[in-house]
Amino acid sequence: MSKRLDSLYRSQSAIYKYILYLLSVACIVFFFPRGGQFKYEFQKGKPWQYENLYAPFDFSIRKSQEDIQAERNAIQTEQIPYYRFDTSVSANVFEDYNTLFPEVFQEASLSRRGYDYMLRAGVQILDSIYTTGVASVEEHPLDGEIYLVRNNEARRMPARLVHYSDSLESLVRTMVGRQGLDRYSEDFVSLMARVVRPNVRSDSELTEKEIQNKLANISSTRGNVDEGKLIIAKGEVVESENLKILESLKSEYESELWTASNSYFILAGYTILVALVLMMLLLFLKKYRPEVYRNNVNVTFIFFNILVVVFLTTLVVKYNAGLVYVVPLCILPLILKTFFDARLGLFVHVLTVLILGFVVPNSFEYIFLQIVAGIVTILTISELYKRANLFISVGQITLIYIIGYFAFHIIHEGNLENVVWLNFGFFLLNGMITLFAQPLIYIYEKMFGMVSDVSLLELSDTNSKLLKEMSNRAPGTFNHSLQVANLAEAAANEIGANAMLVRVGALYHDIGKMNDPTFFTENQTTNINPHDDLDPAKSAEIIIRHVIEGIEMARKNNLPDRVIDFIRTHHGTTLVYYFYKKSMEEQPEDTREEDFRYPGPTPFSRETAILMMSDAVEAASKSLVNPTYPMLDAFVDRIIDGQMQAGQFLNADITFKDIEAVKKVLKQRLTNIYHLRVEYPE
């Protein structure tokens, strides 16, 4: 039982990867839209490459969203508005007229006949006005026609027949003139202004109800295709008309395919394909990026980013497939290149685009554009800590999208007409969202404990709190760290390692010496050496302790784990040789080698190996007296060859060629430090 548990414990990293792999496959398949895949690929403007296609069943030709929207817009703009006629208003108007008429026209000043004639003339004017009604200025309908609802009966009529309160004066004057009563026109105008009130009002509720009824009756199809009818012949170009028929068949086919009996088989097919893609990713990591594969945090980070991109894309496609290019897919290779390398970033990007090919419309066009944009991202993004570089790269990515869209449009349409200019806005929005990569990198650093060049640049500032404290408490160690940083950075550049990471690791690798600075020779300003009064084993313990204390101090100050790795490994498992030899001379029987050996681990990357070599060479070079070039040459070879013989680089991904290149750089730098010239033979 204990052996089984022990085996399970040793395999926990592999078990975690298997679980992560299965969960990722399940999540991606869950994100996929429910439906089958049409077995033919086609594009507008390209010939049909398959055999003659006949309708496998009866189906309707579906209208495009653009066609349906055009019909909706036409209904809303062409709808004749409804107005309601209020009969009670006209009755009150006539009562008011009969009441106010004697006040305006005194019966004593007119003959009885004239009085009655004028009274009837006013009634006729009101009858004429209220035959079609009066509308207020605010209710003024548009030119054209209206529906006038009177006694629950709607009558279609020209809008110009309705009278308006702002035009009543001229109307009354005209009608009074026809009655031969011009001399009384002002009186009639005054009287009508007092009694006439609007009785025609817009019925927006009824108008909107009519619009909604018409919208609800819009058909999503136009015509049918009978089973067995030829849809398209081999070699025939896919044009607008047969394109709509093919798209209708595709939609109907995929919905017909997704039935209770078929759905499980379709899901199984999706699962197999997604599993194959993610398996390729794991195999790539295991074979070509073993240091990433061994780190479960890194593997989780990569799978997490793939899941986020797939989720966002499928969400956008379900909402509106036309917005698919708004999703900033190029953030994926950009971020992966920042934390890992360009090759891994591009590989993951291509695999993710292949997965999304199942989801998006026009999959070939989408895959082509996104892969090209990803390649441009990898080629252009460099030194992301320089803000201008990100803006330049995003501009180039956006330009690639625009050029690619133009090219596909020309292929599909054969001209530059009908260009959807809104898509350019989508590409620009995509570029603006891609700029969010900077804060996203910071968020990822906090979430996953990773480190980017931006953070390394901040950590390399010698005015930071921790380095400032070291320069005050252990100035000799601080100067030593600066020298080691310069040597290690030059060596890293020579072999193509991460120079900035090496420099930061070198600056912080000896921070543990701040606790007991005088026990290290570079900080001793007098001839008094505290080790003279200590047992060699105790001295070795103090020296070795600076590694452990450095790790604790780094964690307390929230330094990234990749920087702490340099503190942990810069002495590997080497001996504190001076005190070990002294102990062997003084008390050989009580001397144990493990008491004088650093706890390790040994360097496990090219960067940590470079630091070990640079640190040892720089520290030991202080003991050289009047060095010459041959002396420095032999000195560097002796120290690094000793580390190799001690097996310090067995776990590091560094070759003999790289080590020789590092030696060469260290020799050149030490020669410059000591201002030596090469001795030429006489």
PDB file of C-alpha atoms in Angstrom, residues 413-571:
ATOM      1  CA  GLU A 413     -16.905  40.167 -55.273  1.00  0.00           C
ATOM      2  CA  GLY A 414     -14.458  40.809 -58.120  1.00  0.00           C
ATOM      3  CA  ASN A 415     -14.548  44.548 -57.386  1.00  0.00           C
ATOM      4  CA  LEU A 416     -14.378  47.064 -54.555  1.00  0.00           C
ATOM      5  CA  GLU A 417     -18.103  47.680 -54.453  1.00  0.00           C
ATOM      6  CA  ASN A 418     -20.214  46.706 -51.456  1.00  0.00           C
ATOM      7  CA  VAL A 419     -17.241  46.975 -49.093  1.00  0.00           C
ATOM      8  CA  VAL A 420     -18.532  46.766 -45.537  1.00  0.00           C
ATOM      9  CA  TRP A 421     -16.683  49.711 -44.036  1.00  0.00           C
ATOM     10  CA  LEU A 422     -17.925  48.754 -40.588  1.00  0.00           C
ATOM     11  CA  ASN A 423     -15.472  45.835 -40.642  1.00  0.00           C
ATOM     12  CA  PHE A 424     -12.588  48.315 -40.618  1.00  0.00           C
ATOM     13  CA  GLY A 425     -14.032  49.664 -37.393  1.00  0.00           C
ATOM     14  CA  PHE A 426     -14.002  46.109 -36.023  1.00  0.00           C
ATOM     15  CA  PHE A 427     -10.315  45.724 -36.950  1.00  0.00           C
ATOM     16  CA  LEU A 428      -9.454  49.030 -35.282  1.00  0.00           C
ATOM     17  CA  LEU A 429     -11.404  47.993 -32.191  1.00  0.00           C
ATOM     18  CA  ASN A 430      -9.503  44.693 -32.233  1.00  0.00           C
ATOM     19  CA  GLY A 431      -6.222  46.620 -32.233  1.00  0.00           C
ATOM     20  CA  MET A 432      -7.335  48.850 -29.367  1.00  0.00           C
ATOM     21  CA  ILE A 433      -8.313  45.822 -27.273  1.00  0.00           C
ATOM     22  CA  THR A 434      -4.944  44.209 -28.077  1.00  0.00           C
ATOM     23  CA  LEU A 435      -3.288  47.151 -26.313  1.00  0.00           C
ATOM     24  CA  PHE A 436      -4.842  45.711 -23.143  1.00  0.00           C
ATOM     25  CA  ALA A 437      -2.007  43.166 -23.249  1.00  0.00           C
ATOM     26  CA  GLN A 438       0.132  45.358 -20.981  1.00  0.00           C
ATOM     27  CA  PRO A 439      -2.199  45.381 -17.957  1.00  0.00           C
ATOM     28  CA  LEU A 440      -3.159  41.765 -18.717  1.00  0.00           C
ATOM     29  CA  ILE A 441       0.495  40.734 -18.412  1.00  0.00           C
ATOM     30  CA  TYR A 442       0.625  42.389 -14.987  1.00  0.00           C
ATOM     31  CA  ILE A 443      -2.555  40.545 -13.917  1.00  0.00           C
ATOM     32  CA  TYR A 444      -1.125  37.215 -15.095  1.00  0.00           C
ATOM     33  CA  GLU A 445       2.092  37.846 -13.187  1.00  0.00           C
ATOM     34  CA  LYS A 446       0.102  38.206  -9.972  1.00  0.00           C
ATOM     35  CA  MET A 447      -2.224  35.279 -10.722  1.00  0.00           C
ATOM     36  CA  PHE A 448       0.386  32.718 -11.795  1.00  0.00           C
ATOM     37  CA  GLY A 449       3.546  34.051 -10.141  1.00  0.00           C
ATOM     38  CA  MET A 450       5.262  34.518 -13.492  1.00  0.00           C
ATOM     39  CA  VAL A 451       7.658  37.229 -14.584  1.00  0.00           C
ATOM     40  CA  SER A 452       7.867  39.260 -17.792  1.00  0.00           C
ATOM     41  CA  ASP A 453      10.461  41.617 -19.250  1.00  0.00           C
ATOM     42  CA  VAL A 454       8.439  44.546 -17.939  1.00  0.00           C
ATOM     43  CA  SER A 455       8.783  43.302 -14.355  1.00  0.00           C
ATOM     44  CA  LEU A 456      12.436  42.434 -14.905  1.00  0.00           C
ATOM     45  CA  LEU A 457      13.087  45.987 -16.065  1.00  0.00           C
ATOM     46  CA  GLU A 458      11.520  47.304 -12.862  1.00  0.00           C
ATOM     47  CA  LEU A 459      13.520  44.873 -10.730  1.00  0.00           C
ATOM     48  CA  SER A 460      16.787  45.859 -12.427  1.00  0.00           C
ATOM     49  CA  ASP A 461      16.481  49.400 -11.069  1.00  0.00           C
ATOM     50  CA  THR A 462      19.336  49.755  -8.572  1.00  0.00           C
ATOM     51  CA  ASN A 463      17.339  52.422  -6.750  1.00  0.00           C
ATOM     52  CA  SER A 464      14.730  49.870  -5.721  1.00  0.00           C
ATOM     53  CA  LYS A 465      14.188  49.441  -1.992  1.00  0.00           C
ATOM     54  CA  LEU A 466      15.957  46.090  -1.634  1.00  0.00           C
ATOM     55  CA  LEU A 467      19.014  46.939  -3.745  1.00  0.00           C
ATOM     56  CA  LYS A 468      19.292  50.325  -2.051  1.00  0.00           C
ATOM     57  CA  GLU A 469      19.320  48.591   1.305  1.00  0.00           C
ATOM     58  CA  MET A 470      22.026  46.186   0.127  1.00  0.00           C
ATOM     59  CA  SER A 471      24.188  49.049  -1.148  1.00  0.00           C
ATOM     60  CA  ASN A 472      24.013  50.649   2.314  1.00  0.00           C
ATOM     61  CA  ARG A 473      24.459  47.542   4.484  1.00  0.00           C
ATOM     62  CA  ALA A 474      26.784  45.519   2.241  1.00  0.00           C
ATOM     63  CA  PRO A 475      28.418  47.889  -0.265  1.00  0.00           C
ATOM     64  CA  GLY A 476      31.091  45.373  -1.253  1.00  0.00           C
ATOM     65  CA  THR A 477      28.476  42.733  -2.028  1.00  0.00           C
ATOM     66  CA  PHE A 478      26.470  45.310  -3.989  1.00  0.00           C
ATOM     67  CA  ASN A 479      29.485  46.173  -6.164  1.00  0.00           C
ATOM     68  CA  HIS A 480      30.243  42.484  -6.600  1.00  0.00           C
ATOM     69  CA  SER A 481      26.625  41.919  -7.736  1.00  0.00           C
ATOM     70  CA  LEU A 482      26.903  44.739 -10.274  1.00  0.00           C
ATOM     71  CA  GLN A 483      30.093  43.243 -11.714  1.00  0.00           C
ATOM     72  CA  VAL A 484      28.541  39.788 -11.870  1.00  0.00           C
ATOM     73  CA  ALA A 485      25.440  41.257 -13.548  1.00  0.00           C
ATOM     74  CA  ASN A 486      27.565  42.849 -16.266  1.00  0.00           C
ATOM     75  CA  LEU A 487      29.539  39.648 -16.862  1.00  0.00           C
ATOM     76  CA  ALA A 488      26.449  37.409 -16.862  1.00  0.00           C
ATOM     77  CA  GLU A 489      24.467  39.714 -19.156  1.00  0.00           C
ATOM     78  CA  ALA A 490      27.264  39.762 -21.730  1.00  0.00           C
ATOM     79  CA  ALA A 491      27.562  35.972 -21.585  1.00  0.00           C
ATOM     80  CA  ALA A 492      23.788  35.523 -21.953  1.00  0.00           C
ATOM     81  CA  ASN A 493      23.727  37.742 -25.016  1.00  0.00           C
ATOM     82  CA  GLU A 494      26.531  35.676 -26.529  1.00  0.00           C
ATOM     83  CA  ILE A 495      24.641  32.356 -26.338  1.00  0.00           C
ATOM     84  CA  GLY A 496      21.113  33.712 -26.870  1.00  0.00           C
ATOM     85  CA  ALA A 497      19.848  33.261 -23.310  1.00  0.00           C
ATOM     86  CA  ASN A 498      17.500  35.666 -21.495  1.00  0.00           C
ATOM     87  CA  ALA A 499      19.969  38.466 -20.748  1.00  0.00           C
ATOM     88  CA  MET A 500      17.571  40.598 -18.730  1.00  0.00           C
ATOM     89  CA  LEU A 501      16.569  37.681 -16.512  1.00  0.00           C
ATOM     90  CA  VAL A 502      20.233  36.822 -15.897  1.00  0.00           C
ATOM     91  CA  ARG A 503      21.031  40.433 -15.020  1.00  0.00           C
ATOM     92  CA  VAL A 504      18.204  40.673 -12.488  1.00  0.00           C
ATOM     93  CA  GLY A 505      19.136  37.301 -10.983  1.00  0.00           C
ATOM     94  CA  ALA A 506      22.735  38.479 -10.635  1.00  0.00           C
ATOM     95  CA  LEU A 507      21.702  41.707  -8.897  1.00  0.00           C
ATOM     96  CA  TYR A 508      19.738  39.830  -6.230  1.00  0.00           C
ATOM     97  CA  HIS A 509      21.681  36.573  -5.900  1.00  0.00           C
ATOM     98  CA  ASP A 510      23.638  37.653  -2.794  1.00  0.00           C
ATOM     99  CA  ILE A 511      21.004  39.659  -0.897  1.00  0.00           C
ATOM    100  CA  GLY A 512      21.274  37.125   1.940  1.00  0.00           C
ATOM    101  CA  LYS A 513      24.686  38.566   2.826  1.00  0.00           C
ATOM    102  CA  MET A 514      23.021  41.706   4.204  1.00  0.00           C
ATOM    103  CA  ASN A 515      22.308  39.946   7.508  1.00  0.00           C
ATOM    104  CA  ASP A 516      26.003  39.303   8.275  1.00  0.00           C
ATOM    105  CA  PRO A 517      27.919  41.503   5.808  1.00  0.00           C
ATOM    106  CA  THR A 518      31.260  41.563   7.665  1.00  0.00           C
ATOM    107  CA  PHE A 519      31.629  37.782   7.392  1.00  0.00           C
ATOM    108  CA  PHE A 520      32.207  38.185   3.652  1.00  0.00           C
ATOM    109  CA  THR A 521      35.555  39.480   2.460  1.00  0.00           C
ATOM    110  CA  GLU A 522      34.174  42.017  -0.021  1.00  0.00           C
ATOM    111  CA  ASN A 523      32.577  43.919   2.891  1.00  0.00           C
ATOM    112  CA  GLN A 524      35.607  43.840   5.222  1.00  0.00           C
ATOM    113  CA  THR A 525      37.164  47.302   5.293  1.00  0.00           C
ATOM    114  CA  THR A 526      39.734  46.495   8.034  1.00  0.00           C
ATOM    115  CA  ASN A 527      42.238  43.738   8.614  1.00  0.00           C
ATOM    116  CA  ILE A 528      39.957  42.201  11.247  1.00  0.00           C
ATOM    117  CA  ASN A 529      38.324  38.991   9.990  1.00  0.00           C
ATOM    118  CA  PRO A 530      35.568  37.639  12.284  1.00  0.00           C
ATOM    119  CA  HIS A 531      36.202  34.139  10.950  1.00  0.00           C
ATOM    120  CA  ASP A 532      39.567  34.068  12.737  1.00  0.00           C
ATOM    121  CA  ASP A 533      37.756  33.529  16.028  1.00  0.00           C
ATOM    122  CA  LEU A 534      35.349  30.876  14.745  1.00  0.00           C
ATOM    123  CA  ASP A 535      35.505  27.169  14.146  1.00  0.00           C
ATOM    124  CA  PRO A 536      35.746  26.371  10.366  1.00  0.00           C
ATOM    125  CA  ALA A 537      32.434  24.492  10.510  1.00  0.00           C
ATOM    126  CA  LYS A 538      30.739  27.489  12.108  1.00  0.00           C
ATOM    127  CA  SER A 539      32.249  29.802   9.506  1.00  0.00           C
ATOM    128  CA  ALA A 540      31.052  27.527   6.739  1.00  0.00           C
ATOM    129  CA  GLU A 541      27.575  27.487   8.290  1.00  0.00           C
ATOM    130  CA  ILE A 542      27.454  31.313   8.225  1.00  0.00           C
ATOM    131  CA  ILE A 543      28.659  31.409   4.616  1.00  0.00           C
ATOM    132  CA  ILE A 544      26.175  28.753   3.473  1.00  0.00           C
ATOM    133  CA  ARG A 545      23.371  30.433   5.409  1.00  0.00           C
ATOM    134  CA  HIS A 546      23.349  33.459   3.088  1.00  0.00           C
ATOM    135  CA  VAL A 547      21.589  31.342   0.438  1.00  0.00           C
ATOM    136  CA  ILE A 548      18.727  30.343   2.740  1.00  0.00           C
ATOM    137  CA  GLU A 549      18.428  33.826   4.195  1.00  0.00           C
ATOM    138  CA  GLY A 550      18.482  35.304   0.679  1.00  0.00           C
ATOM    139  CA  ILE A 551      15.554  33.093  -0.333  1.00  0.00           C
ATOM    140  CA  GLU A 552      13.585  34.129   2.754  1.00  0.00           C
ATOM    141  CA  MET A 553      14.360  37.803   2.165  1.00  0.00           C
ATOM    142  CA  ALA A 554      13.362  37.536  -1.505  1.00  0.00           C
ATOM    143  CA  ARG A 555      10.022  35.953  -0.629  1.00  0.00           C
ATOM    144  CA  LYS A 556       9.391  38.582   2.025  1.00  0.00           C
ATOM    145  CA  ASN A 557       9.936  41.273  -0.628  1.00  0.00           C
ATOM    146  CA  ASN A 558       7.716  39.449  -3.178  1.00  0.00           C
ATOM    147  CA  LEU A 559      10.444  38.710  -5.711  1.00  0.00           C
ATOM    148  CA  PRO A 560       9.288  36.352  -8.505  1.00  0.00           C
ATOM    149  CA  ASP A 561      10.159  32.663  -8.232  1.00  0.00           C
ATOM    150  CA  ARG A 562      12.299  32.842 -11.388  1.00  0.00           C
ATOM    151  CA  VAL A 563      14.522  35.395  -9.646  1.00  0.00           C
ATOM    152  CA  ILE A 564      14.592  33.345  -6.417  1.00  0.00           C
ATOM    153  CA  ASP A 565      15.865  30.411  -8.506  1.00  0.00           C
ATOM    154  CA  PHE A 566      19.113  32.328  -9.033  1.00  0.00           C
ATOM    155  CA  ILE A 567      19.561  32.802  -5.291  1.00  0.00           C
ATOM    156  CA  ARG A 568      18.876  29.119  -4.679  1.00  0.00           C
ATOM    157  CA  THR A 569      21.225  27.753  -7.345  1.00  0.00           C
ATOM    158  CA  HIS A 570      24.112  30.217  -7.698  1.00  0.00           C
ATOM    159  CA  HIS A 571      26.395  27.995  -5.571  1.00  0.00           C
TER     160      HIS A 571
END
